[in-house]
mmCIF file of C-alpha atoms in Angstrom:
data_model
loop_
_atom_site.group_PDB
_atom_site.id
_atom_site.type_symbol
_atom_site.label_atom_id
_atom_site.label_comp_id
_atom_site.label_asym_id
_atom_site.label_seq_id
_atom_site.Cartn_x
_atom_site.Cartn_y
_atom_site.Cartn_z
ATOM 1 C CA MET A 1 27.420 122.984 -60.486
ATOM 2 C CA ARG A 2 28.207 121.572 -57.420
ATOM 3 C CA ARG A 3 25.437 119.668 -55.875
ATOM 4 C CA ARG A 4 24.435 118.237 -52.071
ATOM 5 C CA VAL A 5 25.096 114.689 -51.484
ATOM 6 C CA LEU A 6 24.375 112.494 -48.291
ATOM 7 C CA THR A 7 27.072 109.977 -47.408
ATOM 8 C CA ALA A 8 26.604 107.097 -44.516
ATOM 9 C CA THR A 9 27.669 109.262 -42.389
ATOM 10 C CA GLY A 10 25.455 112.160 -42.810
ATOM 11 C CA ALA A 11 28.186 114.692 -43.577
ATOM 12 C CA VAL A 12 27.881 116.638 -46.665
ATOM 13 C CA ALA A 13 29.938 115.955 -49.523
ATOM 14 C CA LEU A 14 30.189 118.643 -52.502
ATOM 15 C CA VAL A 15 30.083 116.730 -55.594
ATOM 16 C CA ALA A 16 30.902 119.357 -59.180
ATOM 17 C CA GLY A 17 28.950 119.150 -62.093
ATOM 18 C CA SER A 18 26.137 116.688 -62.231
ATOM 19 C CA VAL A 19 27.560 113.629 -61.419
ATOM 20 C CA VAL A 20 25.977 112.088 -58.357
ATOM 21 C CA ALA A 21 28.458 108.808 -57.621
ATOM 22 C CA PRO A 22 31.792 107.769 -59.003
ATOM 23 C CA VAL A 23 30.928 104.692 -61.097
ATOM 24 C CA GLY A 24 32.300 101.428 -62.756
ATOM 25 C CA ASN A 25 34.767 102.214 -65.663
ATOM 26 C CA THR A 26 34.133 98.523 -67.675
ATOM 27 C CA PRO A 27 31.933 98.714 -71.310
ATOM 28 C CA ALA A 28 28.513 97.216 -69.595
ATOM 29 C CA HIS A 29 28.501 99.528 -67.445
ATOM 30 C CA ALA A 30 29.081 102.850 -70.045
ATOM 31 C CA GLU A 31 26.633 104.037 -70.507
ATOM 32 C CA ALA A 32 25.519 104.611 -67.349
ATOM 33 C CA ARG A 33 28.589 106.068 -66.076
ATOM 34 C CA GLU A 34 27.387 109.714 -66.168
ATOM 35 C CA CYS A 35 24.052 109.274 -63.925
ATOM 36 C CA THR A 36 23.196 112.512 -64.930
ATOM 37 C CA GLU A 37 20.317 114.162 -62.267
ATOM 38 C CA GLY A 38 17.579 114.634 -65.438
ATOM 39 C CA VAL A 39 18.500 112.184 -68.011
ATOM 40 C CA THR A 40 16.974 108.408 -67.372
ATOM 41 C CA ARG A 41 19.729 105.304 -68.237
ATOM 42 C CA PHE A 42 19.471 101.930 -67.357
ATOM 43 C CA VAL A 43 22.651 99.046 -67.035
ATOM 44 C CA PRO A 44 21.744 95.520 -68.926
ATOM 45 C CA GLU A 45 23.908 93.498 -66.178
ATOM 46 C CA ALA A 46 22.867 92.114 -62.730
ATOM 47 C CA PRO A 47 24.868 93.890 -59.790
ATOM 48 C CA PRO A 48 27.746 91.050 -59.478
ATOM 49 C CA ALA A 49 26.472 91.337 -55.763
ATOM 50 C CA VAL A 50 22.343 89.726 -56.785
ATOM 51 C CA ALA A 51 24.576 86.531 -57.922
ATOM 52 C CA ARG A 52 27.834 87.006 -55.400
ATOM 53 C CA LEU A 53 25.061 86.757 -52.558
ATOM 54 C CA GLY A 54 23.046 83.130 -54.536
ATOM 55 C CA ALA A 55 19.780 85.728 -54.717
ATOM 56 C CA ALA A 56 18.593 83.118 -57.427
ATOM 57 C CA LYS A 57 18.765 80.620 -55.366
ATOM 58 C CA ALA A 58 17.022 81.875 -52.329
ATOM 59 C CA TRP A 59 14.750 83.086 -54.379
ATOM 60 C CA SER A 60 13.200 79.496 -54.842
ATOM 61 C CA LEU A 61 12.493 79.975 -51.295
ATOM 62 C CA SER A 62 11.603 83.901 -50.162
ATOM 63 C CA THR A 63 11.254 86.982 -52.570
ATOM 64 C CA GLY A 64 11.081 88.804 -49.098
ATOM 65 C CA LYS A 65 6.919 89.021 -49.942
ATOM 66 C CA GLY A 66 5.558 91.404 -46.323
ATOM 67 C CA VAL A 67 7.987 92.153 -45.199
ATOM 68 C CA VAL A 68 8.620 96.062 -43.967
ATOM 69 C CA VAL A 69 11.833 96.923 -44.533
ATOM 70 C CA ALA A 70 12.609 101.053 -43.124
ATOM 71 C CA VAL A 71 14.873 103.093 -45.107
ATOM 72 C CA VAL A 72 15.612 105.382 -42.409
ATOM 73 C CA ASP A 73 18.066 107.852 -44.796
ATOM 74 C CA SER A 74 17.548 110.726 -47.272
ATOM 75 C CA GLY A 75 14.052 109.733 -48.140
ATOM 76 C CA VAL A 76 13.626 107.607 -51.400
ATOM 77 C CA ALA A 77 12.688 108.678 -55.358
ATOM 78 C CA ALA A 78 9.258 106.487 -55.633
ATOM 79 C CA ASN A 79 8.569 107.440 -58.516
ATOM 80 C CA ASN A 80 11.656 105.444 -59.874
ATOM 81 C CA VAL A 81 10.531 102.413 -62.468
ATOM 82 C CA HIS A 82 11.796 99.662 -60.504
ATOM 83 C CA PHE A 83 9.334 100.490 -58.083
ATOM 84 C CA PRO A 84 6.177 100.007 -58.362
ATOM 85 C CA LYS A 85 2.919 101.073 -56.979
ATOM 86 C CA GLY A 86 2.832 99.362 -54.061
ATOM 87 C CA SER A 87 6.615 98.824 -53.519
ATOM 88 C CA VAL A 88 7.167 102.248 -51.453
ATOM 89 C CA LEU A 89 4.627 103.311 -48.867
ATOM 90 C CA THR A 90 4.093 107.273 -47.952
ATOM 91 C CA GLY A 91 6.457 106.889 -44.997
ATOM 92 C CA LYS A 92 7.437 109.948 -43.350
ATOM 93 C CA SER A 93 9.941 113.082 -43.027
ATOM 94 C CA PHE A 94 10.944 114.211 -40.842
ATOM 95 C CA VAL A 95 12.295 117.491 -43.356
ATOM 96 C CA GLY A 96 9.400 119.016 -44.777
ATOM 97 C CA GLY A 97 8.174 117.596 -48.548
ATOM 98 C CA PRO A 98 7.014 113.537 -48.893
ATOM 99 C CA ALA A 99 9.026 111.142 -47.606
ATOM 100 C CA THR A 100 8.713 109.910 -51.378
ATOM 101 C CA THR A 101 10.945 111.788 -52.229
ATOM 102 C CA ASP A 102 14.932 112.544 -52.477
ATOM 103 C CA GLU A 103 17.158 115.536 -52.752
ATOM 104 C CA SER A 104 20.630 113.362 -52.596
ATOM 105 C CA GLY A 105 20.114 110.050 -54.131
ATOM 106 C CA HIS A 106 21.441 107.987 -50.789
ATOM 107 C CA GLY A 107 18.616 106.633 -50.271
ATOM 108 C CA THR A 108 17.083 104.960 -53.389
ATOM 109 C CA ALA A 109 20.369 103.532 -53.957
ATOM 110 C CA ILE A 110 20.059 102.081 -50.599
ATOM 111 C CA ALA A 111 16.647 101.053 -51.002
ATOM 112 C CA GLY A 112 17.335 99.657 -54.392
ATOM 113 C CA ALA A 113 20.111 97.676 -53.167
ATOM 114 C CA ILE A 114 17.195 96.152 -51.316
ATOM 115 C CA ALA A 115 13.961 96.047 -52.475
ATOM 116 C CA ALA A 116 13.992 97.645 -56.342
ATOM 117 C CA ARG A 117 12.123 94.846 -58.837
ATOM 118 C CA ASP A 118 12.841 93.441 -61.987
ATOM 119 C CA ILE A 119 12.043 95.447 -65.354
ATOM 120 C CA GLY A 120 13.004 93.061 -67.683
ATOM 121 C CA GLU A 121 15.911 92.925 -70.556
ATOM 122 C CA LYS A 122 16.526 96.457 -69.952
ATOM 123 C CA SER A 123 17.697 96.448 -66.909
ATOM 124 C CA GLY A 124 19.670 93.939 -65.214
ATOM 125 C CA VAL A 125 18.723 95.340 -61.214
ATOM 126 C CA VAL A 126 17.027 94.087 -59.470
ATOM 127 C CA GLY A 127 17.244 94.119 -55.504
ATOM 128 C CA ILE A 128 17.961 91.533 -52.371
ATOM 129 C CA ALA A 129 15.149 91.220 -52.070
ATOM 130 C CA PRO A 130 12.244 91.938 -54.803
ATOM 131 C CA GLY A 131 9.957 91.352 -53.252
ATOM 132 C CA ALA A 132 9.970 93.229 -50.188
ATOM 133 C CA THR A 133 8.005 96.286 -49.366
ATOM 134 C CA ILE A 134 9.996 99.733 -48.621
ATOM 135 C CA LEU A 135 9.181 102.593 -45.887
ATOM 136 C CA PRO A 136 11.125 105.724 -46.195
ATOM 137 C CA VAL A 137 11.544 107.213 -43.154
ATOM 138 C CA LYS A 138 12.858 110.533 -44.431
ATOM 139 C CA ILE A 139 15.557 112.087 -41.327
ATOM 140 C CA THR A 140 17.696 114.312 -43.784
ATOM 141 C CA GLY A 141 17.236 116.640 -46.911
ATOM 142 C CA GLY A 142 14.169 117.489 -47.492
ATOM 143 C CA GLU A 143 12.249 120.801 -47.795
ATOM 144 C CA ASN A 144 14.170 122.984 -45.122
ATOM 145 C CA GLY A 145 17.348 122.575 -45.552
ATOM 146 C CA GLY A 146 19.734 123.564 -42.857
ATOM 147 C CA ASP A 147 22.696 121.739 -41.797
ATOM 148 C CA GLU A 148 22.007 117.559 -42.692
ATOM 149 C CA GLU A 149 24.224 116.115 -39.522
ATOM 150 C CA GLN A 150 22.700 117.845 -37.729
ATOM 151 C CA GLN A 151 19.249 117.317 -39.282
ATOM 152 C CA ARG A 152 19.369 114.131 -38.776
ATOM 153 C CA SER A 153 21.632 113.122 -35.085
ATOM 154 C CA ALA A 154 18.362 115.407 -34.472
ATOM 155 C CA ASN A 155 16.119 112.385 -36.349
ATOM 156 C CA LEU A 156 17.668 109.608 -36.205
ATOM 157 C CA ALA A 157 15.859 108.539 -32.889
ATOM 158 C CA PRO A 158 12.033 109.241 -33.635
ATOM 159 C CA GLY A 159 13.244 107.832 -37.032
ATOM 160 C CA ILE A 160 13.602 104.679 -35.719
ATOM 161 C CA ALA A 161 11.098 105.005 -33.515
ATOM 162 C CA TRP A 162 8.013 106.385 -36.028
ATOM 163 C CA ALA A 163 9.248 102.627 -38.609
ATOM 164 C CA VAL A 164 8.775 100.757 -35.613
ATOM 165 C CA SER A 165 5.102 102.032 -35.331
ATOM 166 C CA ALA A 166 4.340 101.834 -38.922
ATOM 167 C CA GLY A 167 5.082 98.325 -38.620
ATOM 168 C CA ALA A 168 8.428 97.475 -40.053
ATOM 169 C CA ASP A 169 9.779 93.746 -39.783
ATOM 170 C CA VAL A 170 13.497 95.202 -40.391
ATOM 171 C CA ILE A 171 15.407 98.831 -40.119
ATOM 172 C CA ASN A 172 18.319 99.671 -42.738
ATOM 173 C CA LEU A 173 20.260 102.402 -41.549
ATOM 174 C CA SER A 174 23.202 102.878 -43.564
ATOM 175 C CA LEU A 175 25.003 106.249 -41.133
ATOM 176 C CA SER A 176 27.295 105.203 -38.534
ATOM 177 C CA THR A 177 28.503 107.976 -35.523
ATOM 178 C CA THR A 178 31.502 107.950 -32.745
ATOM 179 C CA ALA A 179 28.570 109.447 -30.496
ATOM 180 C CA ASN A 180 27.210 106.870 -27.918
ATOM 181 C CA ARG A 181 23.640 108.520 -27.230
ATOM 182 C CA ALA A 182 21.301 108.155 -25.022
ATOM 183 C CA ASP A 183 18.265 109.000 -27.291
ATOM 184 C CA LEU A 184 19.406 106.377 -30.186
ATOM 185 C CA ARG A 185 21.008 103.544 -27.408
ATOM 186 C CA ALA A 186 16.964 103.955 -26.460
ATOM 187 C CA ALA A 187 15.911 103.951 -30.240
ATOM 188 C CA VAL A 188 16.882 100.859 -31.309
ATOM 189 C CA ALA A 189 16.554 98.561 -27.587
ATOM 190 C CA ALA A 190 13.313 99.223 -28.107
ATOM 191 C CA ALA A 191 13.500 98.450 -31.796
ATOM 192 C CA VAL A 192 14.883 95.375 -31.110
ATOM 193 C CA LYS A 193 12.473 94.647 -28.292
ATOM 194 C CA ALA A 194 9.525 95.184 -30.777
ATOM 195 C CA GLY A 195 10.720 92.124 -32.386
ATOM 196 C CA VAL A 196 12.448 94.672 -35.355
ATOM 197 C CA VAL A 197 15.445 93.250 -37.427
ATOM 198 C CA VAL A 198 18.209 96.155 -37.344
ATOM 199 C CA VAL A 199 21.145 96.589 -39.632
ATOM 200 C CA ALA A 200 23.517 98.978 -39.663
ATOM 201 C CA SER A 201 26.372 100.172 -41.206
ATOM 202 C CA GLY A 202 29.655 99.645 -39.404
ATOM 203 C CA GLY A 203 31.435 103.131 -40.288
ATOM 204 C CA ASN A 204 33.475 104.441 -43.470
ATOM 205 C CA ARG A 205 37.011 105.733 -43.151
ATOM 206 C CA GLU A 206 36.592 108.416 -45.646
ATOM 207 C CA GLN A 207 33.005 110.036 -44.560
ATOM 208 C CA ALA A 208 34.049 110.050 -40.695
ATOM 209 C CA ALA A 209 35.074 112.856 -38.134
ATOM 210 C CA ASP A 210 36.793 110.676 -37.066
ATOM 211 C CA ALA A 211 38.906 107.418 -39.364
ATOM 212 C CA LYS A 212 40.522 106.001 -36.829
ATOM 213 C CA ASP A 213 38.754 102.133 -36.473
ATOM 214 C CA GLY A 214 36.904 101.330 -33.466
ATOM 215 C CA LEU A 215 33.121 101.514 -31.926
ATOM 216 C CA ARG A 216 29.817 103.148 -34.356
ATOM 217 C CA TYR A 217 27.076 103.673 -33.438
ATOM 218 C CA PRO A 218 24.356 102.838 -33.779
ATOM 219 C CA ALA A 219 26.032 99.343 -34.868
ATOM 220 C CA ALA A 220 27.813 98.987 -31.907
ATOM 221 C CA TYR A 221 24.426 98.611 -29.635
ATOM 222 C CA PRO A 222 23.801 95.352 -28.446
ATOM 223 C CA GLY A 223 20.867 92.778 -31.040
ATOM 224 C CA VAL A 224 22.294 95.718 -34.112
ATOM 225 C CA ILE A 225 23.867 93.725 -36.361
ATOM 226 C CA GLY A 226 26.400 96.368 -37.593
ATOM 227 C CA VAL A 227 28.134 96.011 -41.356
ATOM 228 C CA ALA A 228 31.511 95.546 -42.896
ATOM 229 C CA ALA A 229 31.961 96.281 -47.062
ATOM 230 C CA THR A 230 33.754 93.922 -49.257
ATOM 231 C CA ASN A 231 34.987 94.374 -52.727
ATOM 232 C CA GLY A 232 34.318 91.849 -55.421
ATOM 233 C CA ALA A 233 37.077 89.036 -53.788
ATOM 234 C CA ASP A 234 35.523 88.916 -51.188
ATOM 235 C CA VAL A 235 38.296 91.348 -49.611
ATOM 236 C CA VAL A 236 37.063 94.255 -47.141
ATOM 237 C CA THR A 237 37.802 97.690 -48.492
ATOM 238 C CA PRO A 238 40.007 99.999 -46.597
ATOM 239 C CA ASN A 239 37.204 102.181 -46.681
ATOM 240 C CA SER A 240 35.403 99.853 -44.413
ATOM 241 C CA ILE A 241 35.711 100.664 -40.407
ATOM 242 C CA ARG A 242 36.799 98.130 -37.816
ATOM 243 C CA GLY A 243 36.212 97.160 -34.989
ATOM 244 C CA PRO A 244 34.229 95.313 -32.313
ATOM 245 C CA GLN A 245 30.978 96.685 -34.231
ATOM 246 C CA VAL A 246 30.878 94.453 -37.016
ATOM 247 C CA ASP A 247 28.690 91.072 -37.278
ATOM 248 C CA LEU A 248 28.298 90.236 -41.207
ATOM 249 C CA ALA A 249 30.227 91.637 -44.745
ATOM 250 C CA ALA A 250 28.544 92.304 -47.733
ATOM 251 C CA PRO A 251 29.312 93.689 -51.809
ATOM 252 C CA GLY A 252 30.150 96.979 -50.813
ATOM 253 C CA ASP A 253 32.397 97.414 -54.553
ATOM 254 C CA ASN A 254 30.409 98.354 -58.202
ATOM 255 C CA VAL A 255 26.710 98.476 -56.435
ATOM 256 C CA VAL A 256 25.047 98.618 -59.600
ATOM 257 C CA SER A 257 21.539 100.650 -58.264
ATOM 258 C CA THR A 258 18.327 102.087 -58.394
ATOM 259 C CA PHE A 259 19.398 106.262 -58.965
ATOM 260 C CA ARG A 260 16.560 108.934 -58.415
ATOM 261 C CA SER A 261 14.038 109.405 -61.099
ATOM 262 C CA TRP A 262 16.626 108.071 -63.699
ATOM 263 C CA GLY A 263 17.294 104.448 -63.981
ATOM 264 C CA ASP A 264 19.838 103.191 -62.670
ATOM 265 C CA CYS A 265 23.056 104.090 -61.777
ATOM 266 C CA VAL A 266 26.953 102.557 -60.537
ATOM 267 C CA PHE A 267 28.205 103.374 -57.495
ATOM 268 C CA SER A 268 31.673 102.238 -56.743
ATOM 269 C CA GLN A 269 33.733 101.334 -52.769
ATOM 270 C CA GLU A 270 34.317 104.983 -52.857
ATOM 271 C CA GLN A 271 33.313 106.515 -49.802
ATOM 272 C CA GLN A 272 29.729 104.675 -49.551
ATOM 273 C CA SER A 273 31.236 100.950 -49.704
ATOM 274 C CA SER A 274 29.134 99.723 -46.218
ATOM 275 C CA SER A 275 25.925 102.065 -46.798
ATOM 276 C CA TYR A 276 25.106 99.320 -49.678
ATOM 277 C CA ALA A 277 26.118 96.058 -47.673
ATOM 278 C CA THR A 278 23.708 97.423 -45.118
ATOM 279 C CA ALA A 279 21.356 97.555 -48.084
ATOM 280 C CA TYR A 280 21.677 93.507 -48.606
ATOM 281 C CA VAL A 281 22.183 92.157 -45.504
ATOM 282 C CA ALA A 282 19.194 93.906 -44.857
ATOM 283 C CA GLY A 283 17.174 92.300 -48.121
ATOM 284 C CA ALA A 284 18.585 89.057 -46.636
ATOM 285 C CA ALA A 285 16.968 89.907 -43.084
ATOM 286 C CA ALA A 286 13.533 90.357 -44.954
ATOM 287 C CA LEU A 287 14.444 87.019 -46.831
ATOM 288 C CA LEU A 288 15.145 85.357 -43.930
ATOM 289 C CA ARG A 289 11.569 87.360 -42.252
ATOM 290 C CA GLN A 290 9.320 85.989 -44.570
ATOM 291 C CA ARG A 291 10.530 82.490 -44.243
ATOM 292 C CA LEU A 292 10.567 82.655 -40.391
ATOM 293 C CA PRO A 293 7.781 84.513 -39.718
ATOM 294 C CA GLN A 294 8.302 83.593 -36.133
ATOM 295 C CA ALA A 295 11.549 84.647 -35.427
ATOM 296 C CA SER A 296 13.296 87.075 -33.227
ATOM 297 C CA PRO A 297 15.960 89.100 -34.446
ATOM 298 C CA ALA A 298 18.195 87.328 -32.229
ATOM 299 C CA VAL A 299 17.575 84.067 -34.182
ATOM 300 C CA ILE A 300 17.488 85.933 -37.774
ATOM 301 C CA ALA A 301 21.435 87.022 -36.697
ATOM 302 C CA HIS A 302 21.970 83.503 -35.844
ATOM 303 C CA ARG A 303 21.493 82.291 -38.497
ATOM 304 C CA LEU A 304 23.402 84.620 -40.672
ATOM 305 C CA GLU A 305 26.255 84.624 -38.831
ATOM 306 C CA ALA A 306 26.558 81.170 -37.972
ATOM 307 C CA THR A 307 26.074 80.610 -41.934
ATOM 308 C CA ALA A 308 28.473 83.378 -43.533
ATOM 309 C CA SER A 309 30.484 82.567 -45.808
ATOM 310 C CA ARG A 310 34.401 82.920 -43.382
ATOM 311 C CA GLY A 311 38.025 81.519 -43.323
ATOM 312 C CA SER A 312 37.634 80.237 -40.319
ATOM 313 C CA ARG A 313 34.425 78.713 -39.309
ATOM 314 C CA THR A 314 35.347 79.698 -35.178
ATOM 315 C CA VAL A 315 36.296 82.979 -35.108
ATOM 316 C CA ARG A 316 34.593 86.634 -35.784
ATOM 317 C CA ASN A 317 36.775 89.055 -36.393
ATOM 318 C CA ASP A 318 37.195 92.880 -36.227
ATOM 319 C CA VAL A 319 37.035 93.240 -40.282
ATOM 320 C CA ALA A 320 34.872 90.995 -41.605
ATOM 321 C CA GLY A 321 33.121 90.044 -38.937
ATOM 322 C CA TRP A 322 31.700 86.128 -38.805
ATOM 323 C CA GLY A 323 32.142 86.906 -42.835
ATOM 324 C CA VAL A 324 30.013 87.309 -46.142
ATOM 325 C CA VAL A 325 26.275 86.895 -45.413
ATOM 326 C CA GLN A 326 24.846 84.057 -47.251
ATOM 327 C CA PRO A 327 20.937 84.470 -47.974
ATOM 328 C CA TYR A 328 20.255 80.623 -48.929
ATOM 329 C CA GLU A 329 21.758 78.609 -46.609
ATOM 330 C CA ALA A 330 20.691 81.101 -44.046
ATOM 331 C CA MET A 331 17.231 79.678 -45.000
ATOM 332 C CA THR A 332 18.041 76.310 -45.102
ATOM 333 C CA THR A 333 21.224 74.743 -43.240
ATOM 334 C CA VAL A 334 20.378 72.830 -39.716
ATOM 335 C CA LEU A 335 22.089 75.520 -36.728
ATOM 336 C CA ASP A 336 22.953 72.110 -33.594
ATOM 337 C CA GLU A 337 25.516 72.245 -31.862
ATOM 338 C CA SER A 338 27.949 70.674 -33.877
ATOM 339 C CA VAL A 339 27.852 74.084 -36.028
ATOM 340 C CA ALA A 340 31.160 76.005 -35.276
ATOM 341 C CA GLY A 341 30.298 79.890 -34.848
ATOM 342 C CA PRO A 342 28.762 81.934 -32.942
ATOM 343 C CA VAL A 343 26.255 80.718 -29.629
ATOM 344 C CA ALA A 344 22.283 80.478 -30.319
ATOM 345 C CA PRO A 345 20.058 82.654 -28.646
ATOM 346 C CA GLY A 346 19.978 81.424 -25.123
ATOM 347 C CA GLY A 347 22.678 78.610 -25.475
ATOM 348 C CA VAL A 348 26.013 78.417 -23.490
ATOM 349 C CA ALA A 349 29.119 79.449 -24.880
ATOM 350 C CA ARG A 350 31.416 76.580 -25.798
ATOM 351 C CA PRO A 351 34.015 76.439 -23.623
ATOM 352 C CA THR A 352 37.780 76.262 -24.979
ATOM 353 C CA PRO A 353 39.977 73.909 -25.510
ATOM 354 C CA PRO A 354 43.160 74.525 -23.640
ATOM 355 C CA PRO A 355 46.222 74.140 -26.180
ATOM 356 C CA ALA A 356 47.843 71.623 -27.197
ATOM 357 C CA VAL A 357 50.932 70.505 -24.543
ATOM 358 C CA SER A 358 53.948 68.376 -27.223
ATOM 359 C CA ARG A 359 55.158 65.488 -24.927
ATOM 360 C CA ILE A 360 58.582 64.818 -26.300
ATOM 361 C CA ASP A 361 58.703 60.382 -26.202
ATOM 362 C CA LEU A 362 61.687 59.503 -24.570
ATOM 363 C CA THR A 363 60.807 55.870 -25.803
ATOM 364 C CA PRO A 364 64.138 53.820 -27.016
ATOM 365 C CA ALA A 365 63.378 52.978 -29.917
ATOM 366 C CA PRO A 366 62.996 48.956 -30.429
ATOM 367 C CA ASP A 367 66.293 47.518 -32.539
ATOM 368 C CA PRO A 368 65.621 45.632 -35.738
ATOM 369 C CA ARG A 369 68.768 44.220 -35.663
ATOM 370 C CA ALA A 370 69.014 43.486 -31.640
ATOM 371 C CA PRO A 371 68.499 39.450 -32.413
ATOM 372 C CA ASP A 372 71.091 39.286 -34.516
ATOM 373 C CA ARG A 373 73.438 41.307 -32.311
ATOM 374 C CA GLY A 374 71.993 39.221 -29.149
ATOM 375 C CA ALA A 375 73.456 35.693 -30.914
ATOM 376 C CA VAL A 376 76.508 36.535 -32.119
ATOM 377 C CA LEU A 377 78.056 38.470 -28.245
ATOM 378 C CA TRP A 378 76.489 35.125 -26.951
ATOM 379 C CA LEU A 379 78.613 33.432 -29.822
ATOM 380 C CA LEU A 380 81.706 35.652 -28.777
ATOM 381 C CA LEU A 381 81.400 34.589 -24.682
ATOM 382 C CA GLY A 382 80.952 30.886 -26.036
ATOM 383 C CA VAL A 383 84.008 31.183 -27.895
ATOM 384 C CA GLY A 384 85.912 32.849 -25.237
ATOM 385 C CA ALA A 385 84.964 30.433 -22.517
ATOM 386 C CA ALA A 386 85.689 27.580 -24.236
ATOM 387 C CA VAL A 387 89.495 29.242 -25.018
ATOM 388 C CA LEU A 388 89.738 30.405 -21.551
ATOM 389 C CA ALA A 389 88.541 26.150 -20.655
ATOM 390 C CA LEU A 390 91.773 25.035 -22.866
ATOM 391 C CA GLY A 391 94.137 27.410 -21.635
ATOM 392 C CA MET A 392 93.612 25.726 -17.678
ATOM 393 C CA THR A 393 93.609 22.107 -19.700
ATOM 394 C CA ARG A 394 96.744 23.003 -20.802
ATOM 395 C CA MET A 395 98.218 24.075 -17.282
ATOM 396 C CA LEU A 396 96.258 21.936 -14.996
ATOM 397 C CA ARG A 397 98.751 18.609 -17.423
ATOM 398 C CA GLN A 398 102.287 20.614 -16.495
ATOM 399 C CA PRO A 399 103.934 18.960 -14.846
ATOM 400 C CA GLN A 400 105.277 19.852 -11.705
ATOM 401 C CA GLY A 401 108.665 20.884 -10.838
ATOM 402 C CA SER A 402 109.787 20.591 -14.250
#
């Protein structure tokens, strides 16, 4: 059997058999290795990203409760056990059928990384913002069939606009395109203006028609938080597109999340790594939105970027942006002029100091033995003068004409 699977760029990958995604090879993940349709399995260990992002500490301040996160994707399987009643809204489908179903599994995995509920010891799966509410906006798949790339292109901007009208606080866009489209740009700008935090994938290399590094949209639009994926060592995966659109990074390797209607699955870094990373940043934004309900999207983005973990506090790059997101620090750090990093909303860019000029000091170093040398010199001069005087005296005493 070959089945269609939605990729992070909206393209369709044909996957042989009933396995929906590559999975981890560790013994702890063995029982979820197959991720077979119709077979419910659970992964007992918590997602590595939850620990890496300090989620337990962040949950002491916020769980995302009351925050609505729109997942504009392939739908969300609301009957997964990690989504109890009320955690997934009805949403809207632009492709026929309910938005609370998911033919590919991509949207459900994204929603789980954001807001899956803890169901006890049999499963370790939990989202980074387990109190948030998911709003599914289904723009691909569905009952209408058809070309999913065309569906995504036609439905993405309307899907974003609908999410804003339906009350989304955060919009997750685990997708990207090289096309700078006017309708998409306008939809994103309207969302940001309405106070919605928009988070988007910086791009996945294996799924891109153009695999070269460079701008990807909607991540590159003003006000959008663009995301790259990291592995377990906080190194950005080779699959993540590099470019100016990258603002932050988050885990995208060995992601343990919800698998359609059937419990859990372990998704590897291959192909869709920045999709999962985007979900974790969207979840972090949901934590901040609950904690700072009046904060603008720009303030939330600045907090996430200024407090991210990175090697250089003063410089971003096109690989990891400002670094790996740190939700607890983003909620608690006092941001003032002493904090290095991105400029705060409304702030003035810090002047770049001129490079230091090395000057060579030509001032002679003091000679520690100069006094001794001076004394010897004066002694020699004195002796020489005495000898000369003695010689002249002898010459004057000699009788003349002798």
